[in-house]
Amino acid sequence: MTSREIILGKIRKNKPDSIEHPGIPDFSWPGEDPIDRFGVKLSQIGGEVQLVESYTEALQKVDKLEGNVVKYLVSEDRVLNDEEPETTVINGELAVVENAAVFVNVDRLPERFVPFLGERLIVLVQKDKIYKHLHEAYDHLDLNQIGFGIYIAGPSATADIAQILVRGAHGPSKMEVWFYNDRK
Amino acid sequence: MARVKHAKAAANYIHHSKNPKAQHNAASHLRKKRDREVINVPGWEHLRETASQIKMHTLSNLDKYLEEFERKATQNGVKVHWAQDGNEMNEIVYGILDQHQVPYLVKSKSMLTEECHLNDYLEKRGIDVFDTDLGERIVQLSKETPSHIVVPAMHKTREDISELFHDTMKTEKGNLDAKYLTLAARKDLREKFMNARAALTGVNFGVAETGTVTIATNEGNADLGVNKAPVQIHCMGLEKMVPRQMDLSVFLRLLGRSATGQSITTYSSHYQRPKPGGEMHIVLVDNGRSKHLGMEDFWTALKCIRCGACMNTCPVYRSGGGHSYGYTVPGPIGSIITPARDINQYDDLPFASSLCGSCSDVCPVKIDIHGQLLKWREVIVDHGIVDKSKSIPMKMGSKVLSKPSWYRFAGSIARKVMKQFPGLVSSMVKDWTRGRELPEVPKESFRSWYIKNKKKNDK
Ligand code: SF4
C-alpha cells in the first residue's frame, strides 16, 4: 500500500461522524465612507492612500515619479531591469475596508517576485472595487482562474527583535494605494 | 537525548536564565494587542463559532477534502506527495532537492518542518538550510529552537540579538537599534534569496475546492523565496484543510487578530499553480494526526490554526518560557497535542497548567483547551503513568473532595496542623512552596464564616 492509501485509510477509520458546514453568516461592518475608513486603517499600519480622478491621471502621475521606477500597469510595461527599483507600481483587483488589504493578481505581472522587490510599492485600485470585509472580497474573486494571488496590507514588517516594529523586513518599507474613479 | 520534564525545565528558566522576564513581557504585549483589535470586530464571537464548526466539518470529512484537494492541485500542475511521518517528509523533500542538485534551500517559518527536524536531515546530507524569517533566523544562528510558534525568538532580548549578530554577521558591537539589526539580517539573506534554486514554506490553509496553498506572513520572506526560486515546496499538516475559498475569509479574519492584533498579516498569499517554467510541490504530512483524529475526547485539538494566542495568555507559559515544554508547539495547545502523539514522553505537560481557562477564552477556533488538559490528567492518572508524588495525593484529594463531611473534617485538622507545625506542612508540599509562600492559615473555614455572616445578614 502507498502512504497515500495508508493515510486515507486511517482517516476513514478514525474520523468522527460528519458534522455540518455552518455556512458563512452575514457579518456586518460599519459601512459609511469606505475609502476614508480604508485610509485610516492603512495609515495605522504604515501605508498611505491617494485619490486620483481617472486611470489616465494615475498613469501621468506615475510618469512624474522620481528615481528608479518600474511599472507594470498596461501590457507594454514588461521590462525588468536587474537592479532593485526604488518604486514599483502595479494594479490591484480590489481593496478591503476592514483590514486595508488589496488583492493583487500576480499573474498579470511579468515575474511573480515583482511585488516584493523595491523600497516603495504603489498599488492602483478602482474606487468602486472596495469591499467591507473579507467575506465580500472573496465573493468577488475566483482563485480557480488565478495562478498566484495575494492580499497585501501595508509595508513588509517584523517585530521579531524585542517587539519593536521595523518596516521593510524583506519586502518594501513603504506602501501606497491609489484609488482612481474610472478606467478612462 | 532524554527530554527534561516541564517543572524542572521551567524552574531552570525562572532561576537560571539571564532574562526570565523577556518571554513574559513579549507575550503579555501580544495578548493586549489582540484584545485591543478584537474588541472592534462586530460579531467576533459568532466568527469564532463559525470557524470552529467549519473546522469540525472539515475534520469529520477529511478524507474527502484531501482527495479533492489533491485532484484539484494535480489538475493545476502541482505535484502532491503524501508522508506518513516526519522521516518520510524529509526523504521526499531531500529527493526533490537532490534531483535538482540544489546546493541550499531557503525556508520560511514552518513549525511542521521543525516538528520533523528537516534542517538536521538536510544538513547531514550536504544541503544547507537558511531560515529566512527574522525570528527563525535568530534561533537558527544561536543554535536554539523556537520558543513560540509565531515569534520564534521571543525569549531573546535586544542585547542577546545584538551580540549574536556581531558574532555571526559582524554588525557593530553593542548596537541595539532594532532597525539596524533587522536591516543587517535583510542584507545578509538577500544574496541567498536572489540566487536560490529551491524554496520551502509551511502552509496556513489548504483549500480543497481550488487546490490553494495559503500562507500568512509579515516580512515577505516566504513570497520572495518562493517566487525567486524555480522549485517551490510546501509542507502541510493534514489538518490544515478547509473546504472552499470562501472559508478562508473566516480564518484570515481570525488569524492575524488573534496572533498579533493585526487585522490581517501583511501578506496572505494564495498559490494555485507553479510559476511559468517552475515546479510546485505539496507534501501532505500525517505524523500522528490521523491517529489523533480517532481520539474521541481529543480530536478537536486538530482545529488549531496555530495563532499562538493561548500561549500569549497563559501564565504558566509566560513564566516558565516556551522551551520548558520540550516540544515544537509549546503552551496550552502543545500540552494537549503532545500526549496524543506520545503519552509516555509527554505525560507531564497536561499538568503544566493552572486550568484558569484563559486559553479557551482566546482561542479563535474555540478549542476547549483547559477541558482537554483536565481530561488528559484523568487519562494519565488512570493509566498510572503519572509519578507517585502527584498521583497518591490526587487520589486522596478526590476521595476527600467527594464527601462533604470528610472535606470539612480534613479542613479543620489542616488548619490546626498548619498553625502548630508550619514547617512540616511546607516540607510536605515543598515542590509547590518553592518560590511561593504558604498563605496564612485562617481561623475558621469559609463555610462556618459564611453560615455566621449569613445569619447576621438575615437578621
Ligand atoms: S489552540 Fe487556539 S489559541 Fe492556541 S494556537 Fe491553536 S488556534 Fe491559537
XYZ file of C-alpha atoms and ligand atoms in Angstrom:
651
model
C 0.000 0.000 0.000
C 1.179 3.501 -0.715
C 1.493 6.105 2.023
C -1.456 7.863 0.459
C -3.695 4.818 0.851
C -2.494 4.133 4.376
C -3.129 7.711 5.495
C -6.553 7.935 3.853
C -7.443 4.528 5.298
C -6.561 5.639 8.812
C -8.585 8.824 8.411
C -11.621 6.889 7.177
C -11.394 4.569 10.136
C -10.803 7.279 12.731
C -12.792 10.312 11.641
C -15.732 11.361 13.794
C -19.313 11.345 12.495
C -19.876 14.001 9.881
C -20.654 17.464 11.210
C -22.400 20.004 9.017
C -20.770 23.048 7.486
C -22.349 26.093 9.185
C -22.352 28.323 6.087
C -20.965 31.846 6.246
C -23.216 34.176 8.226
C -23.877 37.691 7.031
C -21.344 39.624 9.084
C -21.683 43.371 9.340
C -19.034 46.055 9.157
C -19.577 49.778 9.713
C -20.462 50.943 6.216
C -20.117 54.690 5.801
C -17.292 56.203 3.754
C -15.298 53.071 2.953
C -12.350 54.856 1.277
C -11.942 57.032 4.339
C -12.003 54.063 6.684
C -9.615 52.171 4.464
C -7.261 55.160 4.583
C -7.324 55.369 8.363
C -6.641 51.656 8.663
C -3.809 51.769 6.125
C -2.164 54.707 7.862
C -2.258 52.763 11.135
C -0.137 50.042 9.545
C 2.296 52.419 7.901
C 0.739 52.934 4.466
C -0.923 55.819 2.663
C -3.946 56.423 0.405
C -4.044 58.826 -2.547
C -7.071 59.730 -4.619
C -6.873 60.406 -8.347
C -9.594 61.254 -10.812
C -9.024 58.725 -13.531
C -6.705 55.921 -14.571
C -5.166 58.248 -17.149
C -4.363 60.755 -14.462
C -2.809 58.000 -12.339
C -0.568 56.999 -15.240
C 0.511 60.598 -15.691
C 1.328 60.842 -12.013
C 3.361 57.654 -12.199
C 5.363 59.089 -15.067
C 6.324 62.039 -12.907
C 7.702 59.878 -10.073
C 11.401 60.356 -9.476
C 14.156 57.801 -9.123
C 14.289 54.271 -10.457
C 10.635 53.432 -11.073
C 9.338 50.202 -12.598
C 5.702 49.957 -13.554
C 3.595 47.053 -14.729
C 0.291 48.712 -15.491
C -0.504 48.351 -19.148
C 0.598 45.436 -21.292
C 3.559 47.308 -22.817
C 5.130 47.604 -19.363
C 7.078 44.377 -19.498
C 10.654 45.494 -18.893
C 12.568 44.111 -15.955
C 15.923 45.514 -15.046
C 18.482 43.841 -12.858
C 18.852 46.303 -10.053
C 16.226 46.638 -7.366
C 13.850 49.528 -8.109
C 13.114 52.328 -5.702
C 9.440 52.341 -6.637
C 7.274 49.554 -8.061
C 3.815 50.364 -9.440
C 1.224 47.642 -10.105
C -2.531 47.163 -10.460
C -4.717 45.739 -7.707
C -8.005 43.844 -8.197
C -9.852 45.029 -5.123
C -9.494 46.599 -1.683
C -10.857 45.541 1.723
C -12.008 48.131 4.262
C -11.734 46.088 7.477
C -8.005 45.432 7.157
C -6.662 47.810 4.466
C -5.615 44.902 2.257
C -5.524 44.995 -1.543
C -5.705 41.847 -3.637
C -3.166 41.559 -6.427
C -3.460 39.035 -9.236
C 0.227 38.371 -9.693
C -0.387 36.513 -12.976
C -0.656 39.947 -14.570
C 2.951 40.742 -13.693
C 5.968 39.637 -15.763
C 7.510 37.865 -12.750
C 5.982 36.698 -9.508
C 8.574 38.353 -7.276
C 7.764 41.889 -8.502
C 5.557 42.972 -5.532
C 8.278 42.015 -3.049
C 11.150 43.995 -4.536
C 11.923 47.693 -4.183
C 11.574 50.257 -1.426
C 8.129 51.580 -2.165
C 5.132 49.742 -3.570
C 2.221 51.583 -5.191
C -0.955 49.678 -5.999
C -3.670 51.219 -8.213
C -7.236 50.181 -7.417
C -10.508 51.255 -8.958
C -12.590 53.150 -6.429
C -15.733 51.052 -6.683
C -13.823 47.796 -6.157
C -13.748 48.292 -2.425
C -15.463 45.762 -0.150
C -16.240 45.969 3.517
C -14.719 42.709 4.728
C -13.037 39.535 3.523
C -16.304 37.645 3.034
C -17.400 40.213 0.492
C -13.963 40.349 -1.093
C -13.697 36.583 -1.653
C -17.135 36.691 -3.185
C -15.589 38.788 -5.966
C -12.572 36.565 -6.544
C -12.176 33.264 -8.327
C -8.976 31.558 -7.251
C -9.537 28.887 -9.899
C -8.674 31.493 -12.507
C -5.520 32.688 -10.768
C -2.087 31.026 -10.548
C -0.814 33.208 -7.724
C -2.791 35.915 -5.967
C -2.069 37.787 -2.784
C -3.538 40.194 -0.256
C -1.069 42.898 0.660
C -1.781 45.113 3.667
C 0.822 47.781 4.284
C 4.595 47.548 4.026
C 6.633 44.462 4.880
C 7.204 44.390 8.636
C 8.711 42.497 11.523
C 8.734 42.853 15.290
C 10.899 39.831 15.939
C 13.528 41.841 17.800
C 12.146 42.676 21.236
C 8.672 43.537 19.852
C 9.983 46.676 18.165
C 8.245 47.269 14.845
C 10.575 47.640 11.866
C 9.257 48.199 8.345
C 10.948 46.828 5.281
C 11.952 43.415 6.651
C 12.374 41.703 3.270
C 9.846 43.489 1.099
C 9.082 47.211 0.554
C 9.204 49.591 3.521
C 6.569 51.931 2.057
C 3.185 51.106 0.594
C 0.616 53.307 -1.111
C -2.810 52.581 -2.512
C -4.033 54.950 -5.205
C -7.773 54.896 -5.789
C -8.971 56.113 -9.179
C -12.523 56.906 -10.169
C -12.817 55.253 -13.544
C -10.911 53.396 -16.195
C -10.735 56.338 -18.621
C 18.548 12.843 24.361
C 16.013 12.438 27.137
C 13.533 15.257 27.468
C 13.691 17.288 30.681
C 10.318 17.359 32.412
C 8.446 20.642 32.315
C 8.577 21.502 36.024
C 12.344 21.165 36.090
C 12.938 22.979 32.823
C 10.633 25.826 33.843
C 12.319 26.170 37.232
C 15.622 26.290 35.461
C 14.385 29.038 33.159
C 12.985 31.088 36.026
C 16.018 30.785 38.286
C 18.948 30.450 35.948
C 18.267 32.197 32.650
C 19.589 35.684 32.025
C 16.249 37.285 31.241
C 13.346 35.248 32.567
C 11.052 38.238 32.058
C 11.667 38.627 28.310
C 9.176 35.970 27.325
C 6.611 37.181 29.809
C 6.742 40.774 28.623
C 6.576 39.928 24.936
C 3.681 37.505 25.365
C 1.666 39.924 27.526
C 2.249 42.645 24.969
C 0.767 40.454 22.208
C -2.173 39.479 24.353
C -3.001 43.163 24.928
C -2.678 43.966 21.232
C -5.067 41.136 20.453
C -7.669 42.455 22.889
C -7.493 45.981 21.509
C -8.049 44.743 17.967
C -10.695 42.117 18.638
C -12.983 44.470 20.523
C -13.603 46.400 17.284
C -14.824 43.440 15.263
C -18.619 43.175 15.140
C -19.733 39.568 15.599
C -16.357 38.310 16.833
C -17.892 35.510 18.897
C -20.039 34.420 16.000
C -16.957 34.404 13.804
C -15.149 32.114 16.267
C -18.119 29.772 16.423
C -18.307 29.644 12.635
C -14.604 28.869 12.369
C -14.922 26.115 14.925
C -17.788 24.485 13.037
C -16.073 24.746 9.659
C -13.026 23.012 11.102
C -15.144 20.271 12.698
C -16.962 19.804 9.422
C -13.673 19.552 7.547
C -12.027 17.165 10.010
C -15.060 14.889 10.025
C -14.831 14.700 6.210
C -11.085 14.961 5.963
C -10.512 12.051 3.574
C -12.950 13.540 1.085
C -11.412 17.008 1.222
C -7.843 15.767 0.981
C -8.756 13.810 -2.131
C -10.494 16.819 -3.646
C -7.501 18.984 -2.793
C -5.109 16.511 -4.384
C -7.238 16.226 -7.505
C -7.510 19.953 -7.950
C -3.840 20.670 -7.254
C -2.772 17.937 -9.657
C -5.013 19.406 -12.368
C -3.286 22.717 -11.710
C 0.090 21.195 -12.465
C 1.196 20.744 -8.849
C 2.882 17.559 -7.648
C 1.259 16.246 -4.457
C 3.139 13.884 -2.105
C 1.959 12.013 0.997
C 4.138 11.402 4.046
C 3.159 9.160 6.942
C 5.705 10.643 9.305
C 8.467 13.201 9.603
C 11.056 10.912 8.202
C 9.101 10.271 5.052
C 8.517 14.013 4.642
C 12.253 14.634 4.966
C 13.018 11.922 2.407
C 10.568 13.412 -0.069
C 11.958 16.935 0.311
C 15.521 15.667 0.035
C 14.586 13.674 -3.055
C 13.278 16.783 -4.814
C 16.324 18.869 -3.888
C 18.730 16.107 -4.816
C 17.121 15.604 -8.188
C 17.704 19.280 -8.959
C 21.186 19.295 -7.474
C 20.273 22.212 -5.276
C 23.157 23.462 -3.088
C 20.970 25.126 -0.481
C 17.386 25.757 0.493
C 15.717 28.996 1.622
C 12.999 28.214 4.097
C 10.355 30.371 5.672
C 8.827 29.716 9.035
C 7.317 26.293 9.260
C 6.550 24.636 12.565
C 5.889 21.381 10.743
C 9.446 21.151 9.466
C 10.662 21.944 12.990
C 8.462 19.144 14.261
C 10.061 16.790 11.722
C 13.660 18.074 12.128
C 14.047 18.768 8.427
C 17.045 21.114 8.813
C 19.122 18.442 10.530
C 18.183 15.858 7.969
C 19.171 18.022 5.013
C 22.337 19.402 6.553
C 23.583 15.880 7.260
C 23.195 15.215 3.554
C 25.098 18.293 2.480
C 22.270 20.729 1.780
C 22.453 24.000 3.699
C 19.216 25.467 5.007
C 18.676 29.188 5.517
C 15.748 30.103 7.711
C 14.614 33.452 6.375
C 12.008 34.642 8.849
C 13.912 37.009 11.142
C 12.927 35.324 14.389
C 13.590 31.894 12.974
C 16.944 33.079 11.622
C 17.879 34.342 15.074
C 17.218 30.986 16.714
C 18.970 29.200 13.859
C 22.101 31.340 14.260
C 22.112 30.808 18.006
C 21.569 27.055 17.528
C 18.370 27.064 19.536
C 14.780 26.071 18.835
C 11.791 28.452 18.650
C 10.242 29.377 21.988
C 6.962 30.459 20.376
C 5.199 29.362 17.193
C 4.601 32.883 15.837
C 7.508 34.787 17.391
C 10.307 32.206 17.459
C 12.909 34.396 19.210
C 10.509 35.737 21.800
C 12.786 34.740 24.677
C 15.676 36.851 23.407
C 16.408 40.451 24.325
C 17.818 43.107 22.042
C 21.141 42.742 23.823
C 21.232 38.995 23.086
C 20.480 39.576 19.419
C 22.965 42.414 19.024
C 25.682 40.178 20.421
C 24.643 37.260 18.232
C 24.652 39.376 15.065
C 28.015 40.838 15.963
C 29.442 37.332 16.252
C 27.771 35.906 13.161
C 27.337 38.866 10.793
C 29.963 41.308 12.050
C 27.463 44.007 12.941
C 28.683 46.848 15.124
C 29.345 45.738 18.676
C 26.787 46.975 21.186
C 24.457 48.478 18.593
C 20.977 47.860 19.975
C 18.954 49.589 17.288
C 16.274 47.120 16.149
C 16.097 48.678 12.698
C 19.847 48.461 12.206
C 19.838 44.809 13.276
C 16.829 43.908 11.119
C 18.325 45.514 8.037
C 21.622 43.751 8.669
C 19.794 40.423 8.581
C 17.922 41.524 5.453
C 21.185 42.320 3.700
C 22.802 39.116 4.860
C 19.994 36.983 3.405
C 19.408 38.996 0.240
C 22.035 37.261 -1.821
C 20.704 33.858 -0.729
C 17.202 34.806 -1.843
C 18.266 36.180 -5.182
C 20.159 33.051 -6.171
C 18.036 30.379 -4.525
C 17.043 27.442 -6.685
C 14.601 25.966 -4.208
C 12.380 27.429 -1.501
C 10.239 25.770 1.128
C 7.387 27.079 3.272
C 4.824 25.817 5.718
C 1.123 26.234 4.998
C -1.598 28.003 6.971
C -4.566 26.707 4.982
C -5.106 24.327 2.095
C -8.302 24.867 0.100
C -9.909 21.704 -1.314
C -12.132 23.479 -3.837
C -9.272 25.293 -5.577
C -6.135 23.344 -4.601
C -4.833 26.526 -2.984
C -1.956 26.772 -0.549
C -2.428 29.843 1.667
C 0.457 31.367 3.607
C 0.191 34.301 6.007
C 3.354 36.276 6.804
C 4.535 39.786 7.578
C 8.074 40.029 6.334
C 7.716 38.988 2.708
C 10.387 36.346 3.108
C 8.171 33.406 2.188
C 6.950 35.006 -1.025
C 10.288 36.408 -2.052
C 11.876 32.985 -1.624
C 9.122 31.021 -3.329
C 8.917 33.373 -6.276
C 12.611 33.793 -6.906
C 13.393 30.075 -6.882
C 12.339 27.789 -9.756
C 11.352 24.986 -7.342
C 8.819 25.671 -4.585
C 7.878 23.155 -1.908
C 5.089 23.482 0.642
C 4.904 21.130 3.618
C 1.459 20.895 5.102
C -0.056 19.036 8.058
C -3.225 17.137 7.115
C -5.351 19.243 9.463
C -4.707 22.499 7.562
C -7.504 21.767 5.118
C -10.584 23.956 4.588
C -13.330 23.142 2.072
C -13.805 26.277 -0.048
C -12.171 29.580 -0.896
C -14.933 31.417 0.967
C -13.932 29.620 4.180
C -10.607 31.426 4.013
C -12.481 34.653 4.669
C -13.400 33.383 8.129
C -9.939 32.147 9.072
C -7.950 35.077 7.724
C -10.152 37.423 9.724
C -9.319 35.491 12.885
C -5.683 34.541 12.446
C -3.792 37.847 12.418
C -6.041 39.396 15.028
C -5.605 36.511 17.443
C -1.882 36.167 16.806
C -0.536 39.716 16.965
C -3.541 42.029 16.993
C -3.217 42.742 13.261
C -6.435 42.904 11.210
C -4.609 40.746 8.683
C -0.956 39.883 8.169
C 0.922 42.000 5.604
C 0.969 39.169 3.073
C -1.681 36.473 2.589
C -0.664 34.509 -0.473
C -2.720 32.054 -2.489
C -0.702 29.655 -4.636
C -2.701 27.591 -7.101
C -0.244 26.857 -9.893
C 3.525 26.681 -10.362
C 5.185 29.736 -11.908
C 5.736 29.533 -15.674
C 8.661 27.183 -16.180
C 8.796 26.324 -12.463
C 7.832 23.392 -10.262
C 5.461 23.324 -7.313
C 5.296 20.501 -4.774
C 2.959 19.984 -1.846
C 3.839 17.412 0.814
C 0.859 16.305 2.914
C 2.141 15.139 6.283
C 0.373 12.884 8.781
C 2.916 12.353 11.589
C 0.342 11.271 14.179
C -2.563 13.396 13.023
C -4.757 10.585 11.665
C -4.349 8.723 14.957
C -5.223 11.865 16.896
C -8.396 12.194 14.809
C -9.635 8.929 16.312
C -9.428 10.097 19.938
C -12.979 10.827 20.949
C -12.173 13.307 23.705
C -9.266 14.984 21.996
C -9.680 15.187 18.218
C -10.973 18.760 18.264
C -7.447 19.920 19.170
C -6.779 19.426 15.446
C -8.899 22.532 14.767
C -5.905 24.625 15.868
C -4.775 27.282 13.385
C -1.501 27.951 15.239
C -2.115 31.579 16.135
C -0.267 31.395 19.444
C -2.942 33.303 21.393
C -3.246 30.545 24.001
C 0.479 30.836 24.693
C 0.425 34.597 24.988
C -2.301 34.473 27.582
C -1.041 31.507 29.606
C 0.528 32.352 32.993
C 2.446 29.075 33.056
C 3.865 29.595 29.558
C 4.779 33.189 30.303
C 6.623 32.317 33.487
C 8.307 29.085 32.507
C 9.142 30.042 28.925
C 8.468 28.255 25.668
C 11.468 25.963 25.825
C 10.347 24.377 29.079
C 7.766 22.269 27.230
C 10.408 20.430 25.243
C 8.289 20.333 22.092
C 7.955 22.429 18.914
C 4.473 23.610 19.818
C 4.598 24.811 23.434
C 1.970 26.297 25.715
C -1.581 25.100 26.324
C -2.125 23.705 22.823
C 1.240 21.927 22.891
C 0.213 20.354 26.185
C -2.867 18.733 24.643
C -1.259 17.760 21.330
C 1.831 16.084 22.726
C 0.131 13.402 24.833
C -1.909 12.452 21.759
C 1.368 11.838 19.924
C 3.311 10.116 22.710
C 1.722 9.845 26.100
C 4.738 8.300 27.787
C 7.082 11.050 26.775
C 4.817 13.982 27.476
C 2.795 12.804 30.472
C 3.934 15.853 32.457
C 2.597 18.525 30.090
C -1.140 18.325 30.894
C -0.095 19.224 34.440
C 1.760 22.330 33.271
C -1.338 24.477 33.620
C -3.253 26.349 36.268
C -6.506 25.450 34.471
C -7.508 29.099 34.588
C -9.212 28.696 31.220
C -7.846 31.835 29.633
C -6.527 29.771 26.701
C -10.015 28.549 25.817
C -11.345 32.111 26.059
C -8.973 33.487 23.451
C -8.777 30.504 21.079
C -10.175 31.683 17.714
C -11.463 28.201 16.853
C -12.901 27.579 20.316
C -10.925 24.525 21.326
C -11.849 23.561 24.875
C -8.181 23.597 25.793
C -8.438 23.595 29.560
C -11.168 20.947 29.431
C -8.843 18.714 27.433
C -5.959 19.382 29.815
C -8.124 18.104 32.639
C -9.222 15.072 30.606
C -5.616 14.217 29.827
C -4.844 14.337 33.538
C -7.567 11.782 34.141
C -6.267 9.544 31.387
C -2.740 9.786 32.677
C -3.654 9.107 36.301
C -5.946 6.227 35.302
C -3.177 4.651 33.303
C -0.825 5.035 36.243
C 1.627 6.956 34.106
C 1.873 9.877 36.470
C 4.612 9.758 39.100
C 3.652 8.772 42.640
C 4.152 12.164 44.241
C 1.345 13.521 42.092
C -0.973 10.527 41.893
C -1.370 9.493 45.551
C -2.268 12.952 46.878
C -4.503 13.397 43.865
C -6.395 10.176 44.552
C -6.699 11.049 48.228
C -7.748 14.515 47.244
C -10.542 13.311 45.022
C -11.808 10.914 47.750
C -11.877 13.690 50.312
C -13.420 16.211 47.942
C -16.195 13.810 47.007
C -17.557 13.631 50.577
C -18.513 16.970 52.173
C -18.219 15.683 55.731
C -14.713 14.290 55.100
C -13.730 17.540 53.495
C -14.925 19.575 56.457
C -13.151 17.312 58.899
C -9.916 17.353 56.861
C -10.077 21.137 56.714
C -10.401 21.596 60.466
C -7.453 19.241 61.079
C -5.352 21.005 58.449
C -5.953 24.413 59.975
C -4.762 23.131 63.339
C -1.717 21.322 61.986
C -0.632 24.242 59.839
C -0.796 26.594 62.844
C 1.261 24.321 65.087
C 3.763 22.937 62.592
C 4.081 25.283 59.607
C 7.461 23.825 58.657
C 6.060 20.325 58.435
C 3.348 21.385 56.013
C 5.785 23.338 53.866
C 8.056 20.353 53.589
C 5.122 18.133 52.604
C 4.315 20.368 49.657
C 7.841 21.506 49.046
C 7.610 21.499 45.278
C 4.706 23.852 45.496
C 6.280 26.196 48.049
C 9.494 26.611 46.135
C 9.254 30.235 45.061
C 5.958 30.763 46.913
C 4.837 31.268 50.496
C 2.060 29.231 52.035
C -0.845 31.548 52.791
C -1.641 32.476 56.357
C -3.974 29.980 57.981
C -7.483 31.326 58.523
C -9.035 30.813 61.940
C -12.196 29.322 60.598
C -13.359 27.726 57.394
C -15.147 29.672 54.715
C -18.199 27.552 55.384
C -18.518 28.489 59.039
C -17.749 32.116 58.232
C -20.472 32.090 55.607
C -23.058 30.488 57.877
C -22.309 33.001 60.635
C -22.438 36.005 58.318
C -25.487 34.801 56.519
C -27.288 34.621 59.854
C -26.128 38.152 60.652
C -27.354 39.466 57.328
C -30.638 37.630 57.550
C -31.399 39.297 60.816
S -5.166 26.307 20.294
Fe -6.361 28.049 19.615
S -5.335 29.792 20.610
Fe -3.873 28.094 20.710
S -2.599 28.314 18.888
Fe -4.298 26.932 18.352
S -5.852 28.256 17.448
Fe -4.441 29.590 18.557
